[in-house]
């Protein structure tokens, strides 16, 4: 490369790299620095305390319980969302049979794509409002209303879906999956469109059914897309702040009720940062969240790595 070209490339990259360092990397560095202090958040005077905040984290029962909740979300959110999205995408793109005897989606597949994608256009705040109405702990709630009409629940004693320690996490999980399936359905559908129909038609001629077509053709050829979806959903599972703080907001600062049974790391962090004034301690939680997210992303990418299937 000529000398002038080096200067051109350096000049072209200088502005974006500088902005990235200032607005992305530097806040991470600052957060780690504050995590080593007893910073209270409202003053610029603080004392260096080393790793004391990190030691306190592992003795904090609330935070460790929140970590376990994030792990549960990390297990179930990607698995359920990807399985449902893959199933619906396959049925809408290759699960039916066209009138000409070829391969196509089920009848009305274009309409179903719009219906499934509709939740994705809603913000998480709106999703929280909708599901708060669904989970209302009286007969006016959609879920309790249906169960009362069917005679499965007593009208005088309806189920408090978001106030039951054994139910609240699953109720939040349902809301996340409902919101996310449509996006990944469209993602997988776009990937399926690139698979030549000749492959499906050849398998059809050989007598392959829907299950064989899915597991022997669709899934191997979509594996890179599934891997990407897994990482993104893992990041969603490590956050969950908006839904937890919105749907359980009447049970304590930044949600987490009942009795911390729906707390996640982000809600515990925000509660310590703004409610208890333990900003240095909250920064240590943020650093731990960052490291866990990076580690889990790398682990998921390596665990799901396989030889690429080409066509």
XYZ file of C-alpha atoms in Angstrom:
311
model
C 0.000 0.000 0.000
C 1.340 3.433 -0.906
C 2.225 5.999 1.741
C -0.632 8.294 0.725
C -3.107 5.443 1.016
C -2.087 4.817 4.633
C -2.846 8.433 5.457
C -6.196 8.235 3.655
C -7.258 5.080 5.542
C -6.048 6.511 8.870
C -7.935 9.733 8.254
C -11.080 7.850 7.262
C -10.977 5.709 10.415
C -9.910 8.407 12.868
C -13.364 9.926 13.513
C -15.402 6.689 13.947
C -12.699 4.987 16.016
C -12.359 8.065 18.230
C -16.125 8.238 18.766
C -16.213 4.524 19.570
C -13.409 4.863 22.114
C -14.998 7.914 23.754
C -18.636 6.806 23.890
C -18.304 2.997 24.159
C -14.935 1.891 25.519
C -14.297 4.765 27.936
C -17.584 4.267 29.890
C -16.594 0.629 30.432
C -13.209 1.730 31.746
C -14.855 4.308 34.021
C -17.321 1.731 35.342
C -14.509 -0.656 36.234
C -12.649 2.174 37.952
C -15.678 3.167 40.017
C -16.256 -0.475 40.960
C -12.992 -0.368 42.897
C -14.223 2.495 45.088
C -16.910 3.262 47.666
C -18.508 5.874 45.384
C -21.983 6.922 46.541
C -23.010 8.479 43.230
C -23.929 11.939 44.488
C -20.424 13.249 45.130
C -17.071 13.162 43.419
C -15.273 12.146 46.601
C -14.673 8.440 46.990
C -12.108 6.087 48.428
C -10.289 3.254 46.686
C -11.279 -0.061 48.317
C -9.866 -2.548 45.822
C -11.862 -5.711 45.250
C -14.076 -5.360 48.313
C -17.186 -4.735 46.178
C -16.555 -7.911 44.210
C -16.064 -9.923 47.404
C -19.339 -8.535 48.756
C -21.166 -9.616 45.596
C -20.573 -13.299 46.286
C -21.953 -12.852 49.816
C -25.044 -10.977 48.600
C -27.919 -13.479 48.602
C -30.168 -11.173 46.572
C -27.591 -10.750 43.815
C -26.739 -14.458 43.695
C -30.445 -15.287 43.467
C -30.714 -12.785 40.606
C -27.785 -14.490 38.847
C -29.643 -17.802 39.100
C -32.761 -16.218 37.600
C -30.704 -14.907 34.672
C -29.277 -18.382 34.165
C -32.801 -19.842 34.041
C -33.791 -17.229 31.460
C -30.579 -17.993 29.570
C -31.571 -21.647 29.342
C -35.235 -21.324 28.476
C -35.593 -18.101 26.442
C -33.251 -19.088 23.555
C -34.412 -22.710 23.452
C -38.157 -22.010 23.428
C -37.961 -18.968 21.137
C -35.720 -20.641 18.560
C -37.712 -23.883 18.523
C -41.017 -22.066 18.017
C -39.570 -19.678 15.422
C -37.955 -22.536 13.496
C -41.151 -24.574 13.524
C -43.336 -21.686 12.344
C -40.783 -20.543 9.736
C -40.519 -24.058 8.315
C -44.278 -24.481 8.126
C -44.714 -21.081 6.475
C -41.963 -21.639 3.905
C -41.544 -25.355 3.243
C -44.021 -27.225 5.412
C -46.847 -27.319 2.886
C -47.276 -28.643 -0.598
C -48.157 -26.424 -3.535
C -50.936 -27.243 -5.970
C -48.342 -28.112 -8.583
C -46.956 -30.802 -6.318
C -43.867 -28.835 -5.313
C -42.771 -27.445 -1.978
C -44.325 -24.340 -0.460
C -45.709 -22.878 2.727
C -49.005 -23.773 4.318
C -52.153 -22.031 3.103
C -52.281 -18.402 4.215
C -48.574 -18.296 5.051
C -48.182 -14.635 4.043
C -50.976 -13.612 6.412
C -49.520 -15.691 9.238
C -46.117 -14.007 8.819
C -47.707 -10.620 9.443
C -49.631 -11.921 12.469
C -46.574 -13.542 14.031
C -44.398 -10.484 13.436
C -46.924 -8.034 14.888
C -45.685 -8.293 18.535
C -42.213 -7.263 17.375
C -43.425 -3.788 16.374
C -44.455 -3.152 19.988
C -41.948 -1.783 22.463
C -41.198 -3.793 25.595
C -42.940 -1.133 27.669
C -46.172 -1.729 25.727
C -45.711 -5.484 26.014
C -45.409 -5.032 29.789
C -48.698 -3.071 29.867
C -50.474 -5.720 27.774
C -49.302 -8.622 29.897
C -50.064 -6.763 33.120
C -53.655 -6.728 31.845
C -53.461 -10.423 30.971
C -52.044 -11.336 34.396
C -54.319 -9.135 36.531
C -54.994 -10.837 39.852
C -58.785 -10.496 39.636
C -61.602 -11.527 37.347
C -60.845 -8.581 35.052
C -57.571 -10.157 33.967
C -57.712 -12.010 30.656
C -56.144 -15.193 31.979
C -58.103 -15.306 35.232
C -61.280 -14.333 33.381
C -60.949 -17.306 31.023
C -60.192 -19.725 33.860
C -63.135 -18.431 35.887
C -65.499 -18.844 32.898
C -64.260 -22.410 32.461
C -64.786 -23.108 36.151
C -61.112 -23.908 36.738
C -60.544 -21.029 39.177
C -62.729 -19.686 41.954
C -63.879 -16.114 41.238
C -63.317 -15.228 44.907
C -59.779 -16.549 44.881
C -58.151 -15.900 41.465
C -54.533 -16.695 40.736
C -52.057 -13.886 41.414
C -49.793 -14.685 38.506
C -47.153 -12.037 39.225
C -47.277 -12.440 42.990
C -46.705 -16.189 43.166
C -43.016 -17.023 43.774
C -43.253 -20.231 41.730
C -45.058 -18.601 38.783
C -43.652 -15.111 38.292
C -40.529 -16.124 36.323
C -42.558 -18.276 33.950
C -45.042 -15.455 33.370
C -42.175 -13.151 32.418
C -40.742 -15.875 30.188
C -44.020 -16.170 28.282
C -44.047 -12.421 27.626
C -40.465 -12.449 26.290
C -41.094 -15.420 24.015
C -44.361 -13.935 22.702
C -42.557 -10.713 21.853
C -39.508 -12.318 20.225
C -40.784 -15.270 18.193
C -42.019 -13.098 15.314
C -38.648 -11.466 14.727
C -36.763 -14.754 14.606
C -39.496 -16.291 12.448
C -38.810 -13.571 9.862
C -35.047 -14.040 10.283
C -35.279 -17.787 9.698
C -37.762 -17.298 6.859
C -35.318 -15.001 5.061
C -32.587 -17.610 5.473
C -34.890 -20.349 4.166
C -35.646 -18.317 1.057
C -32.001 -18.747 0.033
C -32.262 -22.555 0.115
C -32.911 -23.836 -3.439
C -36.351 -25.411 -3.828
C -34.722 -28.135 -5.889
C -33.266 -29.608 -2.696
C -36.688 -29.889 -1.063
C -38.289 -31.233 -4.230
C -35.577 -33.858 -4.621
C -36.133 -34.939 -1.013
C -39.889 -34.999 -1.654
C -39.413 -37.260 -4.656
C -37.278 -39.562 -2.511
C -40.139 -39.867 -0.048
C -38.912 -37.525 2.689
C -41.593 -36.239 5.063
C -41.768 -32.917 6.870
C -39.672 -34.128 9.821
C -36.924 -35.494 7.605
C -36.921 -32.352 5.451
C -36.589 -30.187 8.528
C -33.853 -32.114 10.351
C -31.869 -33.242 7.292
C -32.146 -30.125 5.107
C -33.507 -27.008 6.799
C -31.748 -27.120 10.164
C -28.225 -27.896 8.852
C -28.460 -25.154 6.213
C -29.794 -22.631 8.759
C -27.282 -23.437 11.477
C -25.284 -20.194 11.138
C -28.488 -18.170 11.492
C -29.580 -20.243 14.492
C -26.185 -19.662 16.086
C -26.534 -15.898 15.673
C -30.071 -15.968 17.085
C -28.825 -17.939 20.088
C -26.257 -15.267 20.949
C -28.755 -12.403 20.627
C -31.332 -14.207 22.754
C -28.634 -14.956 25.318
C -27.981 -11.224 25.590
C -31.734 -10.621 26.029
C -31.810 -13.211 28.817
C -28.913 -11.495 30.580
C -30.835 -8.197 30.637
C -34.627 -8.459 31.240
C -34.638 -5.088 33.040
C -37.589 -3.494 31.231
C -40.056 -6.336 31.713
C -39.101 -7.110 35.312
C -39.140 -3.466 36.418
C -42.405 -2.762 34.557
C -44.413 -5.892 35.269
C -43.428 -6.203 38.939
C -43.094 -2.489 39.678
C -45.591 -2.480 42.573
C -43.518 -4.971 44.522
C -40.491 -2.805 45.334
C -38.081 -0.382 43.708
C -37.381 -1.532 40.119
C -39.562 -4.591 40.603
C -38.231 -7.991 41.509
C -41.120 -9.143 43.681
C -42.457 -11.026 45.351
C -39.572 -11.098 47.839
C -36.909 -10.917 45.076
C -38.286 -14.005 43.302
C -38.200 -12.221 39.937
C -35.072 -10.137 40.447
C -32.407 -10.211 37.728
C -28.931 -8.738 37.830
C -29.947 -5.513 36.088
C -32.763 -4.727 38.543
C -30.534 -5.402 41.561
C -27.850 -3.190 40.013
C -30.241 -0.275 39.387
C -31.757 -0.597 42.857
C -28.318 -0.336 44.460
C -27.264 2.500 42.154
C -30.263 4.818 42.489
C -32.286 3.630 45.479
C -29.628 2.629 48.016
C -26.912 5.009 46.778
C -24.293 2.235 46.551
C -23.001 3.298 43.162
C -19.548 1.729 43.395
C -21.141 -1.574 44.390
C -23.597 -1.286 41.474
C -20.686 -0.645 39.084
C -19.131 -3.918 40.254
C -22.407 -5.657 39.345
C -22.270 -4.032 35.917
C -18.737 -5.308 35.349
C -19.794 -8.824 36.373
C -22.768 -8.632 33.975
C -20.466 -7.558 31.150
C -17.978 -10.374 31.807
C -20.717 -13.002 32.104
C -22.333 -11.842 28.870
C -19.010 -11.934 26.986
C -18.079 -15.337 28.380
C -21.485 -16.846 27.668
C -21.482 -15.427 24.121
C -18.111 -17.023 23.409
C -19.189 -20.308 25.014
C -22.423 -20.423 22.996
C -20.596 -19.658 19.761
C -18.062 -22.414 20.390
C -20.614 -24.914 21.691
C -22.814 -24.498 18.622
C -19.947 -24.380 16.129
C -20.032 -27.011 13.408
C -18.864 -27.503 9.878
C -20.696 -25.284 7.419
C -23.056 -27.077 5.049
C -22.963 -25.537 1.574
C -25.239 -25.985 -1.414
